[in-house]
Tab-separated table of N, CA and C in Angstrom:
chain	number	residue	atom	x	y	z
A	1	UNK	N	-6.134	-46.868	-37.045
A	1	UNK	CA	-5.092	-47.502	-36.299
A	1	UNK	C	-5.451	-47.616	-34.830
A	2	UNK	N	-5.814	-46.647	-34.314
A	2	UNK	CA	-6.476	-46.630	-33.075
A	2	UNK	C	-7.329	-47.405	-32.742
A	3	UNK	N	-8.453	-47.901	-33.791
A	3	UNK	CA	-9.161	-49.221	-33.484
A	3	UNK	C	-8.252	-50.625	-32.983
A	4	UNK	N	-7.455	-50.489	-33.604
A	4	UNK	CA	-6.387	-51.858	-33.049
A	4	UNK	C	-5.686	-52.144	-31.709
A	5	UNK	N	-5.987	-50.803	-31.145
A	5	UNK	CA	-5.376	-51.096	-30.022
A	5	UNK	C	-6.611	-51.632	-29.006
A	6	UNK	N	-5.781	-52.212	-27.653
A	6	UNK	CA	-6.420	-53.048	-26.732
A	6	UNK	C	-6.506	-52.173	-25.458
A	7	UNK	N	-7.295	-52.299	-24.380
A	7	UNK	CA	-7.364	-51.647	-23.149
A	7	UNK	C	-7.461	-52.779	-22.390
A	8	UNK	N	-7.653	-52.579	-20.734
A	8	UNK	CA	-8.015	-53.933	-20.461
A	8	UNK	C	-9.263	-53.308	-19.215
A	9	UNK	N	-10.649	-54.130	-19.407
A	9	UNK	CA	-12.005	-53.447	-18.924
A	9	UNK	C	-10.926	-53.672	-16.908
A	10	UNK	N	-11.250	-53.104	-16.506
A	10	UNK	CA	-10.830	-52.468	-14.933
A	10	UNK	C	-12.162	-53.393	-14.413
A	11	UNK	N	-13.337	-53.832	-14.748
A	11	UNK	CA	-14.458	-54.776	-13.860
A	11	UNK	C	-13.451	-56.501	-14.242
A	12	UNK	N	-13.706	-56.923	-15.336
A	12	UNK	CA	-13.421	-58.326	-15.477
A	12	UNK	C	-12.113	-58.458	-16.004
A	13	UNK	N	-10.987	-57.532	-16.018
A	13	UNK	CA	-9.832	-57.585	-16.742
A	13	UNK	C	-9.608	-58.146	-18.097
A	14	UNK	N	-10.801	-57.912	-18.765
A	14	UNK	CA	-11.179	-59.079	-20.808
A	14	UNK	C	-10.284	-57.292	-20.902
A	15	UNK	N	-9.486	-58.362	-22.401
A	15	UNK	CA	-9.316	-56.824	-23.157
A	15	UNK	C	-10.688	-56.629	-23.902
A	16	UNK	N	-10.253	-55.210	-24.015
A	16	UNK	CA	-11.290	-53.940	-24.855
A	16	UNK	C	-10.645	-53.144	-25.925
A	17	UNK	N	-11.671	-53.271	-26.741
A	17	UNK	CA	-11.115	-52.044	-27.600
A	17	UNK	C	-11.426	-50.304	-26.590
A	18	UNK	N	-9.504	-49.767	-27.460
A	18	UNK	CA	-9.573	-48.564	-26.562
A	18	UNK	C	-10.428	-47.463	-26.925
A	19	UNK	N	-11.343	-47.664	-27.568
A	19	UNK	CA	-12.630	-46.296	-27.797
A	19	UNK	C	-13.852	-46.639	-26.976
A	20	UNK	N	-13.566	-48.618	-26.229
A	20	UNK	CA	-15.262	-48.854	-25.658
A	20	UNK	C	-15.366	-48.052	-24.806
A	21	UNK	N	-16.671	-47.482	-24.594
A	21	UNK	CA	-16.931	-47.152	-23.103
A	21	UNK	C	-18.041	-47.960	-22.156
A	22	UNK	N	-17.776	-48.690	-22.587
A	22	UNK	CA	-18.376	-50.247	-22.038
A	22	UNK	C	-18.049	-51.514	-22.388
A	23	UNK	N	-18.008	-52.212	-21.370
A	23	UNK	CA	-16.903	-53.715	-21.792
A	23	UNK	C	-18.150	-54.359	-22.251
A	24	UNK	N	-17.791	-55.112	-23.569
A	24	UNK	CA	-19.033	-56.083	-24.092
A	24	UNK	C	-18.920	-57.197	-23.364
A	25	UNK	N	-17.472	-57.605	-22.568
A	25	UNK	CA	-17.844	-59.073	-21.873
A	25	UNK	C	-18.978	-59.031	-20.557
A	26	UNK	N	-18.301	-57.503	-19.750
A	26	UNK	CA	-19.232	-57.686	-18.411
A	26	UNK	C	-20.229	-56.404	-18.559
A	27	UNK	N	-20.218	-55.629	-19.361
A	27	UNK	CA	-20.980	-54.793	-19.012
A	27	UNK	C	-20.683	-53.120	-18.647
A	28	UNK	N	-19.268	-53.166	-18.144
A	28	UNK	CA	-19.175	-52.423	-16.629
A	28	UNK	C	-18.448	-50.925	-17.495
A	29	UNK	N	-18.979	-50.165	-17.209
A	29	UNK	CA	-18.295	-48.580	-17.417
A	29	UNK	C	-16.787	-48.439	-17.161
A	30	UNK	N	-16.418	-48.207	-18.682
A	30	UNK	CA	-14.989	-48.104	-18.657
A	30	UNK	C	-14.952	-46.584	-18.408
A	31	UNK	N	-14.277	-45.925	-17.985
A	31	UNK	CA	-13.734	-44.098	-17.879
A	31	UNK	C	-12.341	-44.010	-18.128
A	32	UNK	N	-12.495	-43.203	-18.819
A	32	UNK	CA	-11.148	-42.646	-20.181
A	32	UNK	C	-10.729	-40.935	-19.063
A	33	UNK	N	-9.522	-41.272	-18.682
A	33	UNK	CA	-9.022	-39.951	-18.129
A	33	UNK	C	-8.328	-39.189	-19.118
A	34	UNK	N	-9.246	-38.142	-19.905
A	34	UNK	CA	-8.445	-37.592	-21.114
A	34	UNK	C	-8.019	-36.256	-20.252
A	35	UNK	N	-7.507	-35.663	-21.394
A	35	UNK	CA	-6.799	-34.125	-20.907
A	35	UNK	C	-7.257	-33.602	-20.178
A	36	UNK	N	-8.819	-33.383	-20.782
A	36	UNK	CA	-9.530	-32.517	-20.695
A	36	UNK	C	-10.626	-32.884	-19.043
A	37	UNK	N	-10.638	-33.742	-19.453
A	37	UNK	CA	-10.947	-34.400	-17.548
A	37	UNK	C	-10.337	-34.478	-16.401
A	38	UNK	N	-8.947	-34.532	-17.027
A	38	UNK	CA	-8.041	-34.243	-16.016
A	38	UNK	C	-7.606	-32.724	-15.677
A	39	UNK	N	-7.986	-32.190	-16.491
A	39	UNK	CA	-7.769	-30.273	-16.129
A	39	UNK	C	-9.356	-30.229	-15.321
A	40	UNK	N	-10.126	-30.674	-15.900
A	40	UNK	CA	-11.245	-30.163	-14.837
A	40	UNK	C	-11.279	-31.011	-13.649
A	41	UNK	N	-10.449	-31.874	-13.262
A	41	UNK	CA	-10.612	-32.692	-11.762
A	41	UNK	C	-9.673	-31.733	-11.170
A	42	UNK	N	-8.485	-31.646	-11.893
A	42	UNK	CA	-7.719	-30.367	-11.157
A	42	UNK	C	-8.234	-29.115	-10.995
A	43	UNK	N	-9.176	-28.561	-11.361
A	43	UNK	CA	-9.485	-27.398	-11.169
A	43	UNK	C	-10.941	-27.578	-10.036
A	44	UNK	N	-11.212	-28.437	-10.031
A	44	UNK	CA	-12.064	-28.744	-8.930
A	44	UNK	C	-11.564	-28.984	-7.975
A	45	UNK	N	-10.494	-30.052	-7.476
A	45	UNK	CA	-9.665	-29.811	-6.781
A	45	UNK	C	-8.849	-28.928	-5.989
A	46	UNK	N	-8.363	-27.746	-6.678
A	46	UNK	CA	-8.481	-26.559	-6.788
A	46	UNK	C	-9.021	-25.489	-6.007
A	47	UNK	N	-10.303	-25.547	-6.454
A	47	UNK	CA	-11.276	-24.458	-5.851
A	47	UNK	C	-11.762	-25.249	-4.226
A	48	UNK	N	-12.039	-26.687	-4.236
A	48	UNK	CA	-12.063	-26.633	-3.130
A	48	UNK	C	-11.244	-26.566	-2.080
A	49	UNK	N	-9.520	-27.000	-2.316
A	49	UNK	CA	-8.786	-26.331	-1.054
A	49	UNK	C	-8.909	-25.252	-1.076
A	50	UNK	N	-9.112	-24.149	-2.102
A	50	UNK	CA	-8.927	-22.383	-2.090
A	50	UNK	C	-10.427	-22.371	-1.142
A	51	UNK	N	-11.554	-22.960	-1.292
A	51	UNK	CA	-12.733	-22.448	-0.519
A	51	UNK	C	-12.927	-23.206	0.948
A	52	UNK	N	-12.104	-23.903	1.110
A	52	UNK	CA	-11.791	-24.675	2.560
A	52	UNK	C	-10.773	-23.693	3.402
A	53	UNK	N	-9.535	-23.322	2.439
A	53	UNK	CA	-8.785	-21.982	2.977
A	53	UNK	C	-9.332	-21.110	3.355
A	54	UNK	N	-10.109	-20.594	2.269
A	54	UNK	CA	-10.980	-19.214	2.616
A	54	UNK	C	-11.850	-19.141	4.226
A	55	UNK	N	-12.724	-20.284	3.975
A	55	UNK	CA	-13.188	-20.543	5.686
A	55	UNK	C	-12.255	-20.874	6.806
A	56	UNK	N	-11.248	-21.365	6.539
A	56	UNK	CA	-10.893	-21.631	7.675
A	56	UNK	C	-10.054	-20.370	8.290
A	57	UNK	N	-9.200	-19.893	7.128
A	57	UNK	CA	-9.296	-18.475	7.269
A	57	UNK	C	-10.122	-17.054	8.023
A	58	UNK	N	-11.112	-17.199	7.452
A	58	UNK	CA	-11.910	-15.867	7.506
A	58	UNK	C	-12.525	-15.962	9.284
A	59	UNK	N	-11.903	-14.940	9.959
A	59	UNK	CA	-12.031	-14.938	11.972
A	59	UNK	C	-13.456	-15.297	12.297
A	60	UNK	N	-13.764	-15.923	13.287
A	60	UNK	CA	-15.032	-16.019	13.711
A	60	UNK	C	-15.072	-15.114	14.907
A	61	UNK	N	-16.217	-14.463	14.915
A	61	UNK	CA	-16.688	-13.149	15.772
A	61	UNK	C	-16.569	-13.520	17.108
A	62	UNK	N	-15.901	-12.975	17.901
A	62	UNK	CA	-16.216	-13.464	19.135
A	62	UNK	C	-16.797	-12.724	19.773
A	63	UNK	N	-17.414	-13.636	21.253
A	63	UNK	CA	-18.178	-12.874	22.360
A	63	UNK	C	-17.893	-11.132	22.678
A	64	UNK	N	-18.715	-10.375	22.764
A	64	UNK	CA	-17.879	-8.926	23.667
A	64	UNK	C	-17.771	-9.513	24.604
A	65	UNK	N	-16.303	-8.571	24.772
A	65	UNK	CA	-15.785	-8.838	26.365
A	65	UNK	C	-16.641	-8.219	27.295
A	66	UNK	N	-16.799	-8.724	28.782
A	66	UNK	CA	-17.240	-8.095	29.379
A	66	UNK	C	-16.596	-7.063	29.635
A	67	UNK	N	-17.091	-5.711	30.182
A	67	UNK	CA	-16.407	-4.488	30.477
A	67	UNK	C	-15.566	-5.063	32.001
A	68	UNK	N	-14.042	-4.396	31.790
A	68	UNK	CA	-13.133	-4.482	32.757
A	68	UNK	C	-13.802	-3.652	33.894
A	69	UNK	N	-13.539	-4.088	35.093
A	69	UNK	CA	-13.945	-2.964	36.602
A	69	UNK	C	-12.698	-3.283	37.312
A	70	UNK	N	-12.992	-1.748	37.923
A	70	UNK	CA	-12.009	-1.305	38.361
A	70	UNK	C	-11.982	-2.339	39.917
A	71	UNK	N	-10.736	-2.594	40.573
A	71	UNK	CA	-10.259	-2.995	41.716
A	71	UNK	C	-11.542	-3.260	42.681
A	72	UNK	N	-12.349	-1.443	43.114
A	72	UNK	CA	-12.786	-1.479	44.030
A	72	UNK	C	-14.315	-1.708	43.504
A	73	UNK	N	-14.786	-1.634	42.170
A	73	UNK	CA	-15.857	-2.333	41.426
A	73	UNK	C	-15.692	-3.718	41.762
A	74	UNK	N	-14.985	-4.323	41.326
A	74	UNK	CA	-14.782	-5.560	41.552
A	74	UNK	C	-14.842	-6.402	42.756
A	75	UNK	N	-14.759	-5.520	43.966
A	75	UNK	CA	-14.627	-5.986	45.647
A	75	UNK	C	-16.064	-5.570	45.494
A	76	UNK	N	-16.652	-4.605	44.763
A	76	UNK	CA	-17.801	-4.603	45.505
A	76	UNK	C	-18.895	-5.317	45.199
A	77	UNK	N	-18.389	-5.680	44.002
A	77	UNK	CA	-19.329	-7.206	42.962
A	77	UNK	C	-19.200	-8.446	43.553
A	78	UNK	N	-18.131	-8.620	44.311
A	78	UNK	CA	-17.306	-10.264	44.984
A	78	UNK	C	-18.177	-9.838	46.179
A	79	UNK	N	-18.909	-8.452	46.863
A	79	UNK	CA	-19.697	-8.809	48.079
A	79	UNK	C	-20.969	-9.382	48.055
A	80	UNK	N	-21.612	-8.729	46.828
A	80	UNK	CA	-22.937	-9.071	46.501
A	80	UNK	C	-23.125	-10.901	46.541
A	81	UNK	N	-24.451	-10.988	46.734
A	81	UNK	CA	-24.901	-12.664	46.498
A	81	UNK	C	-24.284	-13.149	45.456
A	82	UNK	N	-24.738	-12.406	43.974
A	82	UNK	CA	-23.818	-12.905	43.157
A	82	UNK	C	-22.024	-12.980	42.927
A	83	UNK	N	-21.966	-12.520	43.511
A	83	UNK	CA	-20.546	-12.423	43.628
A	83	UNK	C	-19.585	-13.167	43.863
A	84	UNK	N	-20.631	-13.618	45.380
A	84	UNK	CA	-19.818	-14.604	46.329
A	84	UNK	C	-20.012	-16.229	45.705
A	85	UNK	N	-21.276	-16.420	44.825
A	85	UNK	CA	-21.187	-17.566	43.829
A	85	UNK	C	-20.575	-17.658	42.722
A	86	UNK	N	-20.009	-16.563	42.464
A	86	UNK	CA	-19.073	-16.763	41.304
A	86	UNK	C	-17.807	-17.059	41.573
A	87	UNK	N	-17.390	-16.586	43.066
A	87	UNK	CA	-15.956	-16.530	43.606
A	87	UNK	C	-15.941	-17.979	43.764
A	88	UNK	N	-17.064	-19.276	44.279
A	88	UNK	CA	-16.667	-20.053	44.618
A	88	UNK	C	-17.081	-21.326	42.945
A	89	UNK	N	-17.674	-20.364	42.013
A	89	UNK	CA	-17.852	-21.855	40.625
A	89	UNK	C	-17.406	-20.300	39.402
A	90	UNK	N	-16.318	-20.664	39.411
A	90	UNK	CA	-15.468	-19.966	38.297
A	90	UNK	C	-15.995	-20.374	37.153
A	91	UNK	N	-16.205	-21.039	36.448
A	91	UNK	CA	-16.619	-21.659	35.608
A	91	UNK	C	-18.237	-21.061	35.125
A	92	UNK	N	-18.789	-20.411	36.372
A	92	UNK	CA	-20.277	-19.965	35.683
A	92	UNK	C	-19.920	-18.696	35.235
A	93	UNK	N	-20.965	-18.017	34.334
A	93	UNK	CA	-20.834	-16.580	33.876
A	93	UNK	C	-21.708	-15.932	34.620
A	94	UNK	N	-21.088	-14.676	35.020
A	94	UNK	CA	-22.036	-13.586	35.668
A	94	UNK	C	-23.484	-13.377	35.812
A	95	UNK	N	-23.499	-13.940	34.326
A	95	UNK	CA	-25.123	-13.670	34.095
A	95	UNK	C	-25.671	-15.294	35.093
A	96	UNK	N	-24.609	-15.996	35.046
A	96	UNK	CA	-25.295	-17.275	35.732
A	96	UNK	C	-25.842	-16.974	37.169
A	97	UNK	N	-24.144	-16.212	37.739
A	97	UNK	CA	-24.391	-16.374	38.912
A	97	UNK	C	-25.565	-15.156	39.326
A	98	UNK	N	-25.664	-14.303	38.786
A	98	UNK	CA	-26.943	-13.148	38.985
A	98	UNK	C	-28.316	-14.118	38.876
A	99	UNK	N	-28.431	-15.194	38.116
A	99	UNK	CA	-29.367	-15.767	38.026
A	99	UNK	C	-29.843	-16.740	39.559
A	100	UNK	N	-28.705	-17.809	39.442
A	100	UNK	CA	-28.961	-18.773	40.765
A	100	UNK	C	-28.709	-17.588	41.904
A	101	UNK	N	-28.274	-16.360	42.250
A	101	UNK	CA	-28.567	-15.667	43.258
A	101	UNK	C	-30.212	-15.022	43.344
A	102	UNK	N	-30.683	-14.872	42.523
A	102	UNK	CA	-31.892	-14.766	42.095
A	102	UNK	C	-32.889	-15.393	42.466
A	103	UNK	N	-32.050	-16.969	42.726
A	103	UNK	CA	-33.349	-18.379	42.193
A	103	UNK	C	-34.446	-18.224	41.186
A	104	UNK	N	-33.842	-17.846	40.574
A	104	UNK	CA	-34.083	-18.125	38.682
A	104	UNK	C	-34.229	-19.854	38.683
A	105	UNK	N	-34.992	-20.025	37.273
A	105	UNK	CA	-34.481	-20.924	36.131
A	105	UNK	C	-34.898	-20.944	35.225
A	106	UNK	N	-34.198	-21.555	34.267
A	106	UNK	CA	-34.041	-20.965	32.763
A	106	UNK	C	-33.277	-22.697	31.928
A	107	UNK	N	-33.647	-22.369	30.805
A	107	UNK	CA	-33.372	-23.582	30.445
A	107	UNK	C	-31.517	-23.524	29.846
A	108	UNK	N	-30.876	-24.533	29.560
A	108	UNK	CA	-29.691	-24.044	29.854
A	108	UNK	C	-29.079	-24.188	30.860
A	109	UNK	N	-29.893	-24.171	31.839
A	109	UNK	CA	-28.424	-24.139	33.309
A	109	UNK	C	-28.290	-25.548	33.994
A	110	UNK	N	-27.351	-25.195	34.425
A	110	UNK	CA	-26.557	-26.777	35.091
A	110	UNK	C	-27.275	-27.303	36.168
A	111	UNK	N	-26.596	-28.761	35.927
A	111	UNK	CA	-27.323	-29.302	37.188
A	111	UNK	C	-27.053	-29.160	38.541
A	112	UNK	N	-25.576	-28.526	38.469
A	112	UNK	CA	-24.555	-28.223	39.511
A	112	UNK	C	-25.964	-26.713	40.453
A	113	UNK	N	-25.925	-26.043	39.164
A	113	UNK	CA	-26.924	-24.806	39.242
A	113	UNK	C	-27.971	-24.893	40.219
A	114	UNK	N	-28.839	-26.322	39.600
A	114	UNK	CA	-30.179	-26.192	40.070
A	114	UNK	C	-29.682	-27.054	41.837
A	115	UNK	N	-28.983	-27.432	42.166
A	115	UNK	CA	-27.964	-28.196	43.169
A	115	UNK	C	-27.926	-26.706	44.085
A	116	UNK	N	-27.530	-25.684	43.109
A	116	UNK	CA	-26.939	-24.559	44.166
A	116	UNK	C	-27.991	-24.310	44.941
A	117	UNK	N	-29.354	-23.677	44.004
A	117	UNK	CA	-30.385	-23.123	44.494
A	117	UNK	C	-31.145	-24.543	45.270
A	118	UNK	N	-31.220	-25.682	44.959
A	118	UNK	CA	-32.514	-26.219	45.464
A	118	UNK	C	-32.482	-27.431	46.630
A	119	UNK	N	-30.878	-27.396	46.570
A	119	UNK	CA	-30.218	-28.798	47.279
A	119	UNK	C	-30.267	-29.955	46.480
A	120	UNK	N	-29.950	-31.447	46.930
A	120	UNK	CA	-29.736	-32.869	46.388
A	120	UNK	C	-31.185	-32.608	46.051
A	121	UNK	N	-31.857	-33.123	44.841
A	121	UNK	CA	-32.959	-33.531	44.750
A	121	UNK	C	-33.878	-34.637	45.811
A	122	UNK	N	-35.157	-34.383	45.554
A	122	UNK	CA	-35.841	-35.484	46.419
A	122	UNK	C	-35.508	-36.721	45.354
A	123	UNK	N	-36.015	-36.933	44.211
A	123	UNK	CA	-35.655	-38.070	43.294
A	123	UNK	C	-34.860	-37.645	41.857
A	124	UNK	N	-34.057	-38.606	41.675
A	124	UNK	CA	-33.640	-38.951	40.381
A	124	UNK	C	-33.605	-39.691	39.959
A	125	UNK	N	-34.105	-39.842	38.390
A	125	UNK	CA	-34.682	-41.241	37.798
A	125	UNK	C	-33.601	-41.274	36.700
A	126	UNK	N	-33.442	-42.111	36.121
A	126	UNK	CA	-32.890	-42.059	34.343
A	126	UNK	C	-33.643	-43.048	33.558
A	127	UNK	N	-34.219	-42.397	32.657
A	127	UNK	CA	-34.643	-43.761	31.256
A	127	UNK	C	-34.170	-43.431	30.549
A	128	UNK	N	-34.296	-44.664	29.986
A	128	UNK	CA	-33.719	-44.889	28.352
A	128	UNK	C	-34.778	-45.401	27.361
A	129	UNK	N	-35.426	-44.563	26.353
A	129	UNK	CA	-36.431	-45.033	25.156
A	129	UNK	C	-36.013	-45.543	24.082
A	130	UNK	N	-34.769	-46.001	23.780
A	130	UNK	CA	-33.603	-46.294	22.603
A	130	UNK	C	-32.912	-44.820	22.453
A	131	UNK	N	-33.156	-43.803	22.704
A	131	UNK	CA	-32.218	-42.772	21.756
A	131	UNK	C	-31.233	-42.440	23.119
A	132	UNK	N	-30.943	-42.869	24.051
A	132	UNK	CA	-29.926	-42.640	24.843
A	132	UNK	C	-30.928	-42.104	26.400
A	133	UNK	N	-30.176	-42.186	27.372
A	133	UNK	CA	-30.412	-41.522	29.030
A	133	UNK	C	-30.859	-40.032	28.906
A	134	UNK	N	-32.042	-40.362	29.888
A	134	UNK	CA	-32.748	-38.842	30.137
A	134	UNK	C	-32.892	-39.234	31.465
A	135	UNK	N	-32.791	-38.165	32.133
A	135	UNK	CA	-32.452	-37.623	33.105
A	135	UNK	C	-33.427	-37.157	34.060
A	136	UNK	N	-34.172	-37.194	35.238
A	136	UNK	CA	-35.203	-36.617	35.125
A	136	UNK	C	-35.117	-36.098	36.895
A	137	UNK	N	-35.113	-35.104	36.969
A	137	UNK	CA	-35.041	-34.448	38.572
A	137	UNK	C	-35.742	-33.502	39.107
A	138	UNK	N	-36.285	-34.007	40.518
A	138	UNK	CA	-37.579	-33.409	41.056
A	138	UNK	C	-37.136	-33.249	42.681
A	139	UNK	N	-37.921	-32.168	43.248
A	139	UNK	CA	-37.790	-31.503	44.436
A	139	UNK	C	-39.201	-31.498	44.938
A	140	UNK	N	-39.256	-31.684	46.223
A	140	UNK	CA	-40.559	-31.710	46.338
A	140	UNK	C	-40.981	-30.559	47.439
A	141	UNK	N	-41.977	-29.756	47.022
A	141	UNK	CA	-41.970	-28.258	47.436
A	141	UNK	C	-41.776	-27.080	46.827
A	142	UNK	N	-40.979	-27.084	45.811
A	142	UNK	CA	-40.578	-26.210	44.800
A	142	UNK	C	-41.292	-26.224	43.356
A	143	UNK	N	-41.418	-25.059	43.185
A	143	UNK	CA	-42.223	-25.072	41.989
A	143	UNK	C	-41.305	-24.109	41.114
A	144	UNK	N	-40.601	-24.503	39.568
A	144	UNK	CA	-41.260	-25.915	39.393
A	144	UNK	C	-40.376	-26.828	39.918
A	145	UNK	N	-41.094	-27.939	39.682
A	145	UNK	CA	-40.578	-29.152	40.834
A	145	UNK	C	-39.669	-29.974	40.084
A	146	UNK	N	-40.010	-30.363	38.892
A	146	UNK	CA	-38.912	-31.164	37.718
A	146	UNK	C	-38.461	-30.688	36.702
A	147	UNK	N	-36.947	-30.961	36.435
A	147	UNK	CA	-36.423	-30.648	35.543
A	147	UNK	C	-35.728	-31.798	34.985
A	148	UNK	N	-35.407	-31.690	33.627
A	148	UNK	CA	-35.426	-32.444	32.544
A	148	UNK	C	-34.065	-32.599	31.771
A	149	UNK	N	-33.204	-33.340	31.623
A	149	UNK	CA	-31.136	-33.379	31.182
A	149	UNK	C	-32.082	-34.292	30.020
A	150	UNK	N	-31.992	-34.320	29.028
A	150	UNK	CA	-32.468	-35.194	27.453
A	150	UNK	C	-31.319	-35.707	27.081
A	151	UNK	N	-30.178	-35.474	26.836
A	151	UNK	CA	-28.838	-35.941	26.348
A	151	UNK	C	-28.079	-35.954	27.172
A	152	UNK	N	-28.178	-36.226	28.544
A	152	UNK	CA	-26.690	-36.447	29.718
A	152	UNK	C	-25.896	-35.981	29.674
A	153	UNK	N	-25.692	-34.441	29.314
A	153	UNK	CA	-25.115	-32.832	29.020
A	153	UNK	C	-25.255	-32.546	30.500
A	154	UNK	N	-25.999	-32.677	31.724
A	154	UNK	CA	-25.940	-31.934	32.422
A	154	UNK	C	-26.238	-30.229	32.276
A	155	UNK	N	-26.986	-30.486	31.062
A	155	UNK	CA	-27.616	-29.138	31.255
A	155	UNK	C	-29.069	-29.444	30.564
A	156	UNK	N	-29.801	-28.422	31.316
A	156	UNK	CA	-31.550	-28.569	31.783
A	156	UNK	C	-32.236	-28.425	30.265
A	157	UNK	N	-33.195	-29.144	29.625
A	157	UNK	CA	-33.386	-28.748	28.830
A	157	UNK	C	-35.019	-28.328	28.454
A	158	UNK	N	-35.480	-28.907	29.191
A	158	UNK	CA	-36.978	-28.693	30.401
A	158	UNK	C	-36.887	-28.782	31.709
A	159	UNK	N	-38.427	-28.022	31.695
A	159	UNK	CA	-39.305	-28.198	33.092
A	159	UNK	C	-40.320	-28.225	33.679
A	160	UNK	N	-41.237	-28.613	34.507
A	160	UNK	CA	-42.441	-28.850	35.153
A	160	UNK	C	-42.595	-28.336	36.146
């Protein structure tokens, strides 16, 4: 009895018999959503909101804090070189400003950074090779003399 019935193919809309799993007019893969396909789309379904929960869930580790100082620790850190560059670019971390008090460099640091320690550059160039602006900045006297922005991040990613 089941042979008698009709489907209709979902590519060319010809009826089908409902057991094809391929339409003889066009060709095209018919798919039969039985029980049993439909419990396993649900259960796939399933597991991936439960394993999307789970991550989004589960805490991501954060930084240690730096250790708290006391009042007069703290006045006496705001006297130091580094200190007094941190009081005025909030935004850098300790370890930054210990660095540009230093005249360090390191790859990673800003351009604002290399600005603190070295002044306006003598030149700045930008090219473009197709994959986007690079950056390219040089001092003349200082060694090293150029440093290198690859993705227009404003932060250094070489140097010369």
């Amino acid at each position: 009895m089941e042979k008698d019935k009709k489907n209709v193919c979902p590519h060319c809309k010809q009826e089908v018999d409902l057991t094809a799993t391929r339409c003889p007019h066009c060709g095209g893969k018919i798919y039969r959503w039985t029980w049993s396909r439909k419990a396993l789309a649900a259960i796939i379904v399933l597991g991936v909101i439960f394993i999307a929960t789970a991550i989004n869930s589960t805490p991501t580790p954060s930084a240690p804090a730096e250790p708290q100082l006391t009042a007069e620790e703290l006045a006496a850190w705001q006297a130091t070189p580094a200190g007094k560059i941190c009081t005025k670019h909030v935004d850098w971390t300790k370890d930054d400003c210990d660095g540009v008090a230093k005249n360090q460099v390191w790859i990673g640091m800003t351009y604002d950074m290399l600005v603190y320690e070295n002044g306006k550059p003598t030149s700045k160039n930008i090219s473009n090779y197709g994959s986007g602006n690079r950056y390219q900045y040089c001092w003349t006297g200082h060694t090293p003399s150029c440093y290198y922005d690859d993705n227009a991040d404003g932060i250094i990613d070489s140097y010369n």
